[in-house]
PDB file of C-alpha atoms in Angstrom:
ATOM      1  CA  UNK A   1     -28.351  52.976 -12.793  1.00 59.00           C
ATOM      2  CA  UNK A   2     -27.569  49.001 -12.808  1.00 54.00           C
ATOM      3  CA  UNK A   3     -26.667  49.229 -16.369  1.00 52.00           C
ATOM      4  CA  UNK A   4     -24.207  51.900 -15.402  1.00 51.00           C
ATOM      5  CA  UNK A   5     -22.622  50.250 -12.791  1.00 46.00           C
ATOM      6  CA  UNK A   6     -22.313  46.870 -14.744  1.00 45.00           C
ATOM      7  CA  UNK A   7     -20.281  48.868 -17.106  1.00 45.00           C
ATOM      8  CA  UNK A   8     -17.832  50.589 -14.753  1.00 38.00           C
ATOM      9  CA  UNK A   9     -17.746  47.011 -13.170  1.00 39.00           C
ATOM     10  CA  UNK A  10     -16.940  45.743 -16.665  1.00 44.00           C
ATOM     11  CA  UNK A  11     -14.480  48.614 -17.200  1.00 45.00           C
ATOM     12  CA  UNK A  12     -12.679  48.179 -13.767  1.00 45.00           C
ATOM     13  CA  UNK A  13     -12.358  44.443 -14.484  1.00 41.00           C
ATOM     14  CA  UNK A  14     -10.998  44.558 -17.966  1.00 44.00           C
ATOM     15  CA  UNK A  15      -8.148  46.994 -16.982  1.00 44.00           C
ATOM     16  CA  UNK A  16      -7.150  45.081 -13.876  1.00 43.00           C
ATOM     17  CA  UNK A  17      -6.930  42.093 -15.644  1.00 47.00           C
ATOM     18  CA  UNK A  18      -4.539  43.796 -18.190  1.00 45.00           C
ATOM     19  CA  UNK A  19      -2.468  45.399 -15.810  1.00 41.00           C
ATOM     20  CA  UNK A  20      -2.114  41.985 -14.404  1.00 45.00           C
ATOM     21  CA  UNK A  21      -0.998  40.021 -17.232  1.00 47.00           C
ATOM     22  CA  UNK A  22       0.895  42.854 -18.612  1.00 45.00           C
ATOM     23  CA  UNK A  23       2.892  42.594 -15.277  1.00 39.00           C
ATOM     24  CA  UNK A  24       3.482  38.865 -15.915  1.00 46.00           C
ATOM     25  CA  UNK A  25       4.586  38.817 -18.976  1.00 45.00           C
ATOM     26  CA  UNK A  26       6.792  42.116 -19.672  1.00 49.00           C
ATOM     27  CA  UNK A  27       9.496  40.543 -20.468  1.00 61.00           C
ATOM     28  CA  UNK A  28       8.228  37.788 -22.847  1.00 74.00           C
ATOM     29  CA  UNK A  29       9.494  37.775 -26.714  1.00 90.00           C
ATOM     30  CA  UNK A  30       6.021  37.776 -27.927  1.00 93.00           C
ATOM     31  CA  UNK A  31       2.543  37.658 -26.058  1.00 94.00           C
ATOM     32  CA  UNK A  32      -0.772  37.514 -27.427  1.00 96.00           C
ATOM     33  CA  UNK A  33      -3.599  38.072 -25.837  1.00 97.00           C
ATOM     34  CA  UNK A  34      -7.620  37.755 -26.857  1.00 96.00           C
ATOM     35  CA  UNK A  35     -11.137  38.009 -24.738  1.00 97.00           C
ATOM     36  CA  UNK A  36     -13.287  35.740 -25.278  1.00 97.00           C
ATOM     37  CA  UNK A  37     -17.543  35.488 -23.970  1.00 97.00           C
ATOM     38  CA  UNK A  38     -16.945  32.384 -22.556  1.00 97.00           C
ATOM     39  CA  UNK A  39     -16.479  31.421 -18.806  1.00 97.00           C
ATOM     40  CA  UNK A  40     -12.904  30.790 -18.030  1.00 98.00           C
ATOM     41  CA  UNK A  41     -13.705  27.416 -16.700  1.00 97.00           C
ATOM     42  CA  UNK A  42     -15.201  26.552 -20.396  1.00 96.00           C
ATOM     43  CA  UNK A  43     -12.085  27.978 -21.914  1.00 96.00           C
ATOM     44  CA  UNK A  44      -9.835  26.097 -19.797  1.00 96.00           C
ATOM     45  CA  UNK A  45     -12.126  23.138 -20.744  1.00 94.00           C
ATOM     46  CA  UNK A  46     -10.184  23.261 -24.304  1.00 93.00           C
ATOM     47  CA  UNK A  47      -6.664  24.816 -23.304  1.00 92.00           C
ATOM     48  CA  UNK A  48      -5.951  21.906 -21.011  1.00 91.00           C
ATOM     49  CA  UNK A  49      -7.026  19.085 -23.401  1.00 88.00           C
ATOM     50  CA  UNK A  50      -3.560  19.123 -24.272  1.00 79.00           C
ATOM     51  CA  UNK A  51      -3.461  16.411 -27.160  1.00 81.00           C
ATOM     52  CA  UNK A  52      -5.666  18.170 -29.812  1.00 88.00           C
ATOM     53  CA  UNK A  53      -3.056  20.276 -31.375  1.00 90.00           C
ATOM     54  CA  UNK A  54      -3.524  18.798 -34.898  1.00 93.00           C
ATOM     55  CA  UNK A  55      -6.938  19.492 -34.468  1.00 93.00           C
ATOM     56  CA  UNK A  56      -6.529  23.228 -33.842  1.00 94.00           C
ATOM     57  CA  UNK A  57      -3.212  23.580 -35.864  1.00 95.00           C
ATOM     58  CA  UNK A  58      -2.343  23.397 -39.820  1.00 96.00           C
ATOM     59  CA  UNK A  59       0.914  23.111 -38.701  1.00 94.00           C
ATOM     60  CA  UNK A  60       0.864  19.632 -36.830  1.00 96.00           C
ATOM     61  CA  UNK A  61      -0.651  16.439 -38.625  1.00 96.00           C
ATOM     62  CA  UNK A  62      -0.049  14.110 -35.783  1.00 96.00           C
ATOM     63  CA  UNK A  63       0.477  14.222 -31.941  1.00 95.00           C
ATOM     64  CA  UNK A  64       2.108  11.081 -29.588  1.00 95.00           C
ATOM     65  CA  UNK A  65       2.953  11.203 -25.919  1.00 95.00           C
ATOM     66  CA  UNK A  66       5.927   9.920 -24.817  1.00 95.00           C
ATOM     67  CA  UNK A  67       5.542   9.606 -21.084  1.00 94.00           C
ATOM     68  CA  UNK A  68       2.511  11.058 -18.941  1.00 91.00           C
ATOM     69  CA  UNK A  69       0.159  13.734 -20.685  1.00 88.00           C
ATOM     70  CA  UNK A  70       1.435  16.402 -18.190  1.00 88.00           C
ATOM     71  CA  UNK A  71       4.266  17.236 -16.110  1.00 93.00           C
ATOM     72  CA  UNK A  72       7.477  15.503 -17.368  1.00 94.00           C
ATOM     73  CA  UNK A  73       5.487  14.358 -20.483  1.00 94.00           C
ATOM     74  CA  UNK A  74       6.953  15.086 -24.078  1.00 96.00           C
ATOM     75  CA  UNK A  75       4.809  16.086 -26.830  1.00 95.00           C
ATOM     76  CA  UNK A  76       5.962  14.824 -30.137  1.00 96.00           C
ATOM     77  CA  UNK A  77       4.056  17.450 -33.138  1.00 96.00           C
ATOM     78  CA  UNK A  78       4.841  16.321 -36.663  1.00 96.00           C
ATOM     79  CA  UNK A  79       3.808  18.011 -39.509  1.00 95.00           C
ATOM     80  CA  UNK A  80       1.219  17.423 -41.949  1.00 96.00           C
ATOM     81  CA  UNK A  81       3.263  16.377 -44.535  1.00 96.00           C
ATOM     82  CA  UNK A  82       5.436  14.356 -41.971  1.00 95.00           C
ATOM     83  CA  UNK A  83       8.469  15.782 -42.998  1.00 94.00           C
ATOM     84  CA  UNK A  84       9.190  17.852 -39.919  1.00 93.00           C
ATOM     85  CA  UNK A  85       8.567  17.481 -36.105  1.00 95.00           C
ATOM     86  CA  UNK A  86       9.333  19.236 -33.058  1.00 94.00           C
ATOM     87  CA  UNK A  87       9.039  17.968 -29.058  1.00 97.00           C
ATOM     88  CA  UNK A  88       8.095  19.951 -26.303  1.00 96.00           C
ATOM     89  CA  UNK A  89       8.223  18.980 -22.804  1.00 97.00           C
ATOM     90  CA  UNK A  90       5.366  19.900 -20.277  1.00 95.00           C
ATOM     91  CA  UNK A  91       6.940  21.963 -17.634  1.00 96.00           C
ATOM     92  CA  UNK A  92       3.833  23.108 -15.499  1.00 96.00           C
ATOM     93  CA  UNK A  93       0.055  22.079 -15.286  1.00 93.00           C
ATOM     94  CA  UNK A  94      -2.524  24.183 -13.088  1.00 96.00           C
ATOM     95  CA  UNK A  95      -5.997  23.775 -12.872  1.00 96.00           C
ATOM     96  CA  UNK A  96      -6.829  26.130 -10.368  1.00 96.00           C
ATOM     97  CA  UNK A  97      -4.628  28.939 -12.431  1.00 97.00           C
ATOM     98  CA  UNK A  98      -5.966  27.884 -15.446  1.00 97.00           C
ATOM     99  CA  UNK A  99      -1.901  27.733 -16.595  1.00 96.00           C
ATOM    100  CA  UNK A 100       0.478  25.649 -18.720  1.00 93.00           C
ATOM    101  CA  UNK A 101       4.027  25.747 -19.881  1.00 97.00           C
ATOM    102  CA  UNK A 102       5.818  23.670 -22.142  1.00 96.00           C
ATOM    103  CA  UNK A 103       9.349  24.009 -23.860  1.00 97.00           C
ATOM    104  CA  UNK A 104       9.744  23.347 -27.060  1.00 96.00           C
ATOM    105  CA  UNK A 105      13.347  20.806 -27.111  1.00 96.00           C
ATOM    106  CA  UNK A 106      13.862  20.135 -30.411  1.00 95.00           C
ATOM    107  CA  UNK A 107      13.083  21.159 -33.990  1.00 93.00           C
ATOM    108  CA  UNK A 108      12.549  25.081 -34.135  1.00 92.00           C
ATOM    109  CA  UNK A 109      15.187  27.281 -34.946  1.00 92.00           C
ATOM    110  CA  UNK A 110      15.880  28.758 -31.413  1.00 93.00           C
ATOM    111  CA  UNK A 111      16.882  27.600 -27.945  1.00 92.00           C
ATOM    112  CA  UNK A 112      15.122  28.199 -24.606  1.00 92.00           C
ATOM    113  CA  UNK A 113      11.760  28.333 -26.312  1.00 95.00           C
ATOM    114  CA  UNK A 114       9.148  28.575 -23.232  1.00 97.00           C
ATOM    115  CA  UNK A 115       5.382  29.043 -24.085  1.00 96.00           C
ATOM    116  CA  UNK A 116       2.581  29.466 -21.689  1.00 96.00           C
ATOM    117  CA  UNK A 117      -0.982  29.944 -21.879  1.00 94.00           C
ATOM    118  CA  UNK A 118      -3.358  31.168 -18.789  1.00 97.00           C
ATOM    119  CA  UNK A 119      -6.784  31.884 -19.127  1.00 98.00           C
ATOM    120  CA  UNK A 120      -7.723  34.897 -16.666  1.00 98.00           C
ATOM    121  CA  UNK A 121     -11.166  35.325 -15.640  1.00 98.00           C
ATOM    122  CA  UNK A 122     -12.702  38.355 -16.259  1.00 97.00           C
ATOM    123  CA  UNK A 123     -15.935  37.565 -14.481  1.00 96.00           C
ATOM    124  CA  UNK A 124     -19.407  37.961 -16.554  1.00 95.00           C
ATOM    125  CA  UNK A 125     -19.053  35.186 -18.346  1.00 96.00           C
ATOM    126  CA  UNK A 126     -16.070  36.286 -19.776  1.00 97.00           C
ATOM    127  CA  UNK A 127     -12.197  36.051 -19.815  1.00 98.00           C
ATOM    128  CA  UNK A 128      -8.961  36.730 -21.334  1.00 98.00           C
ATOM    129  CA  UNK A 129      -6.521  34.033 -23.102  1.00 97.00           C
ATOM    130  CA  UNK A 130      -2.730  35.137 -22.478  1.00 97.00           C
ATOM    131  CA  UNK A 131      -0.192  32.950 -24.549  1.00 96.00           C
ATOM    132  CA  UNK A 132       3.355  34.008 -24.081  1.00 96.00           C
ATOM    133  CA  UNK A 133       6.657  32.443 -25.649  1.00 96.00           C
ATOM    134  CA  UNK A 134      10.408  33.661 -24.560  1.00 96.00           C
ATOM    135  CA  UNK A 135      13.288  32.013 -26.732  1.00 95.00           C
ATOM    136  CA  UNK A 136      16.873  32.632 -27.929  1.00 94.00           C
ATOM    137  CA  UNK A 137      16.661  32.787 -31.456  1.00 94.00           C
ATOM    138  CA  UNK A 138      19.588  30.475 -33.249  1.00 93.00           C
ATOM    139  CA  UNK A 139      20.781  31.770 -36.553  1.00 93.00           C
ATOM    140  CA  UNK A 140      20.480  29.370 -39.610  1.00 90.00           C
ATOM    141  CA  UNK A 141      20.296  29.572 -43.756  1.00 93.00           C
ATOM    142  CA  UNK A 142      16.412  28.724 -43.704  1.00 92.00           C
ATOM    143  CA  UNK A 143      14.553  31.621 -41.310  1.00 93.00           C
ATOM    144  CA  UNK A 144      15.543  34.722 -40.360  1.00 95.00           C
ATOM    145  CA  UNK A 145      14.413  35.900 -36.431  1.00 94.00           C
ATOM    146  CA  UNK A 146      11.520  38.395 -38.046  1.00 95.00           C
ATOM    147  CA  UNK A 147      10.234  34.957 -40.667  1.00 95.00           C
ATOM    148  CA  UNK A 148      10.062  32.706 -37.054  1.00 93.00           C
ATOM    149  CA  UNK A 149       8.439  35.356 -34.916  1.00 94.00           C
ATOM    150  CA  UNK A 150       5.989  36.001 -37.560  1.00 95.00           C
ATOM    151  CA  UNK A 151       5.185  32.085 -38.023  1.00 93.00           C
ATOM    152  CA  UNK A 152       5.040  32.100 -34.139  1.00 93.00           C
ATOM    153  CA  UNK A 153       2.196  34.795 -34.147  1.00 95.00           C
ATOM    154  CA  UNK A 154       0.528  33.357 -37.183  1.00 96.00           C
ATOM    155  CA  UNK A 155       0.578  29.620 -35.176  1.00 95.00           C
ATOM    156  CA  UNK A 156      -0.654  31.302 -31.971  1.00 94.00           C
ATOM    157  CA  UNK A 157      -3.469  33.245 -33.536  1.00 96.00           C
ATOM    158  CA  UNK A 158      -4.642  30.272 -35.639  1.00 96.00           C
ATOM    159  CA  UNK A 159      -4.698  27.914 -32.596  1.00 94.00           C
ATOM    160  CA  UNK A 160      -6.506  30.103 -29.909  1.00 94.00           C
ATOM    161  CA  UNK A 161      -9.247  31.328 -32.634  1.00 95.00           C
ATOM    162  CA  UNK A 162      -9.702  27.469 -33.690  1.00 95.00           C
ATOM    163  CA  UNK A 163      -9.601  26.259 -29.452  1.00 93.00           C
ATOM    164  CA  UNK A 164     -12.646  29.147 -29.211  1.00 93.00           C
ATOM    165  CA  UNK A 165     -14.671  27.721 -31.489  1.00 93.00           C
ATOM    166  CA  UNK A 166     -14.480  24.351 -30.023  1.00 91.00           C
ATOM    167  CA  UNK A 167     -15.940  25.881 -26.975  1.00 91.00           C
ATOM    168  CA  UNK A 168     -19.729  24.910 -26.278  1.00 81.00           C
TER     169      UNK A 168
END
Protein backbone atom coordinates (compact mmCIF):
# COMPACT_ATOMS: atom_id res chain seq x y z
CA UNK A 1 0.00 0.00 0.00
CA UNK A 2 3.03 2.59 0.73
CA UNK A 3 4.61 1.57 -2.43
CA UNK A 4 1.38 2.47 -4.14
CA UNK A 5 0.92 5.63 -2.78
CA UNK A 6 4.64 6.71 -3.30
CA UNK A 7 3.89 6.17 -6.88
CA UNK A 8 0.66 8.15 -7.30
CA UNK A 9 2.65 10.72 -5.12
CA UNK A 10 5.42 10.42 -7.71
CA UNK A 11 2.86 10.56 -10.54
CA UNK A 12 0.91 13.63 -9.11
CA UNK A 13 4.24 15.44 -8.66
CA UNK A 14 5.77 14.86 -12.03
CA UNK A 15 2.64 16.17 -13.89
CA UNK A 16 2.24 19.25 -11.73
CA UNK A 17 5.57 20.15 -12.19
CA UNK A 18 5.07 19.94 -16.03
CA UNK A 19 2.01 21.71 -16.16
CA UNK A 20 3.90 24.32 -14.32
CA UNK A 21 6.79 24.90 -16.42
CA UNK A 22 4.86 24.26 -19.48
CA UNK A 23 2.78 27.34 -18.30
CA UNK A 24 6.00 29.39 -17.96
CA UNK A 25 7.48 28.88 -20.82
CA UNK A 26 4.72 28.54 -23.73
CA UNK A 27 5.83 31.00 -25.52
CA UNK A 28 9.64 30.40 -25.54
CA UNK A 29 11.50 29.65 -29.08
CA UNK A 30 12.94 26.54 -27.74
CA UNK A 31 12.78 24.84 -24.18
CA UNK A 32 14.38 21.85 -23.01
CA UNK A 33 13.68 20.17 -20.27
CA UNK A 34 15.39 16.90 -18.35
CA UNK A 35 14.80 15.10 -14.70
CA UNK A 36 17.40 14.42 -13.01
CA UNK A 37 17.83 11.96 -9.31
CA UNK A 38 19.41 14.60 -7.72
CA UNK A 39 18.01 17.08 -5.06
CA UNK A 40 17.30 20.39 -6.57
CA UNK A 41 19.45 22.09 -4.07
CA UNK A 42 22.52 19.80 -5.48
CA UNK A 43 21.52 20.72 -8.97
CA UNK A 44 21.36 24.27 -8.31
CA UNK A 45 24.77 23.65 -6.61
CA UNK A 46 26.21 23.47 -10.40
CA UNK A 47 23.62 25.73 -12.40
CA UNK A 48 24.54 28.74 -10.32
CA UNK A 49 28.36 28.32 -10.45
CA UNK A 50 28.04 30.49 -13.28
CA UNK A 51 31.80 30.67 -14.54
CA UNK A 52 32.34 26.97 -15.57
CA UNK A 53 30.93 27.16 -18.99
CA UNK A 54 34.16 26.01 -20.73
CA UNK A 55 34.12 23.31 -18.48
CA UNK A 56 30.68 22.00 -19.46
CA UNK A 57 30.78 23.39 -23.10
CA UNK A 58 32.92 22.39 -26.40
CA UNK A 59 31.81 25.44 -27.58
CA UNK A 60 33.58 27.99 -25.13
CA UNK A 61 37.48 27.70 -24.45
CA UNK A 62 37.65 30.57 -22.09
CA UNK A 63 35.32 32.60 -19.74
CA UNK A 64 36.19 36.43 -18.12
CA UNK A 65 33.87 38.61 -16.10
CA UNK A 66 33.64 41.95 -16.80
CA UNK A 67 31.92 43.46 -13.81
CA UNK A 68 30.24 41.42 -10.83
CA UNK A 69 29.57 37.56 -11.41
CA UNK A 70 25.77 38.25 -11.28
CA UNK A 71 23.32 40.84 -11.86
CA UNK A 72 24.69 43.54 -14.24
CA UNK A 73 27.78 41.28 -14.83
CA UNK A 74 28.85 40.42 -18.53
CA UNK A 75 30.04 37.11 -19.44
CA UNK A 76 32.62 37.15 -22.12
CA UNK A 77 32.59 33.09 -23.86
CA UNK A 78 35.27 32.69 -26.50
CA UNK A 79 35.71 29.82 -28.39
CA UNK A 80 38.10 27.12 -28.30
CA UNK A 81 39.92 28.03 -31.10
CA UNK A 82 39.65 31.80 -30.03
CA UNK A 83 38.39 32.87 -33.12
CA UNK A 84 34.87 33.71 -32.04
CA UNK A 85 33.20 35.11 -28.83
CA UNK A 86 29.94 36.13 -27.70
CA UNK A 87 28.82 38.32 -24.28
CA UNK A 88 25.91 37.82 -22.35
CA UNK A 89 24.73 39.95 -19.65
CA UNK A 90 23.23 38.47 -16.34
CA UNK A 91 19.77 39.76 -16.10
CA UNK A 92 18.36 37.81 -12.98
CA UNK A 93 19.91 35.62 -10.12
CA UNK A 94 17.58 33.61 -7.58
CA UNK A 95 18.56 31.34 -5.10
CA UNK A 96 15.47 30.63 -3.54
CA UNK A 97 13.86 29.93 -7.27
CA UNK A 98 16.67 28.15 -8.23
CA UNK A 99 16.52 30.73 -11.57
CA UNK A 100 18.84 32.62 -13.93
CA UNK A 101 18.61 34.69 -17.03
CA UNK A 102 21.13 36.08 -19.12
CA UNK A 103 21.02 37.77 -22.68
CA UNK A 104 23.23 36.99 -24.99
CA UNK A 105 24.50 40.93 -26.51
CA UNK A 106 26.75 40.20 -28.97
CA UNK A 107 28.08 37.53 -31.33
CA UNK A 108 25.12 35.08 -32.32
CA UNK A 109 23.21 35.57 -35.25
CA UNK A 110 19.92 36.89 -33.64
CA UNK A 111 18.72 39.74 -31.46
CA UNK A 112 16.78 39.60 -28.17
CA UNK A 113 18.37 36.29 -27.29
CA UNK A 114 17.05 35.58 -23.53
CA UNK A 115 17.98 32.18 -21.89
CA UNK A 116 16.94 30.94 -18.56
CA UNK A 117 17.45 27.97 -16.58
CA UNK A 118 15.29 26.95 -13.27
CA UNK A 119 15.66 23.90 -11.57
CA UNK A 120 12.09 22.75 -10.17
CA UNK A 121 11.95 20.44 -7.39
CA UNK A 122 10.19 17.49 -7.80
CA UNK A 123 10.56 16.27 -4.25
CA UNK A 124 12.16 12.59 -3.65
CA UNK A 125 15.30 13.47 -4.28
CA UNK A 126 14.54 14.49 -7.52
CA UNK A 127 13.89 17.47 -9.93
CA UNK A 128 13.47 18.86 -13.26
CA UNK A 129 16.07 21.25 -15.22
CA UNK A 130 14.00 23.78 -17.52
CA UNK A 131 16.33 25.86 -19.91
CA UNK A 132 14.44 28.16 -22.16
CA UNK A 133 15.83 30.72 -24.87
CA UNK A 134 13.42 33.36 -26.85
CA UNK A 135 15.30 35.37 -29.70
CA UNK A 136 14.67 37.19 -33.01
CA UNK A 137 16.54 35.41 -35.42
CA UNK A 138 18.73 37.96 -37.83
CA UNK A 139 19.25 36.74 -41.33
CA UNK A 140 22.93 36.39 -42.56
CA UNK A 141 25.10 34.32 -45.44
CA UNK A 142 26.61 31.90 -42.68
CA UNK A 143 23.38 30.10 -40.71
CA UNK A 144 20.14 29.68 -41.63
CA UNK A 145 17.28 29.98 -38.50
CA UNK A 146 16.80 25.86 -38.59
CA UNK A 147 21.30 25.49 -38.56
CA UNK A 148 21.15 28.09 -35.19
CA UNK A 149 18.20 26.49 -33.47
CA UNK A 150 19.69 23.18 -34.00
CA UNK A 151 23.27 24.36 -32.60
CA UNK A 152 21.15 25.96 -29.76
CA UNK A 153 19.62 22.48 -28.80
CA UNK A 154 22.82 20.64 -29.45
CA UNK A 155 24.70 23.45 -26.89
CA UNK A 156 21.86 23.09 -24.37
CA UNK A 157 21.78 19.33 -24.30
CA UNK A 158 25.59 19.04 -24.12
CA UNK A 159 25.82 21.53 -21.19
CA UNK A 160 22.98 20.26 -18.83
CA UNK A 161 24.11 16.41 -19.41
CA UNK A 162 27.90 17.57 -18.66
CA UNK A 163 26.51 20.12 -15.35
CA UNK A 164 24.73 16.50 -14.15
CA UNK A 165 27.58 14.72 -14.04
CA UNK A 166 29.44 17.21 -12.07
CA UNK A 167 26.85 16.70 -9.46
CA UNK A 168 28.09 14.68 -6.27
Amino acid sequence: MKKKIKQVVIIIVTVVGTFQVQAQNHKSDLSYVSHVDFSADKVWEQIRKMDNIDKISSFVGKVEWIGPKGIGGTRVCTAPDGKGKFKEKIMKFDDSDRTYTWQVVEGVPAKKVENSFRVVDMGLNKSMIVWTSNYEFLKNPNMTEIQFRAFLQRAVTEMVENMVGFIK
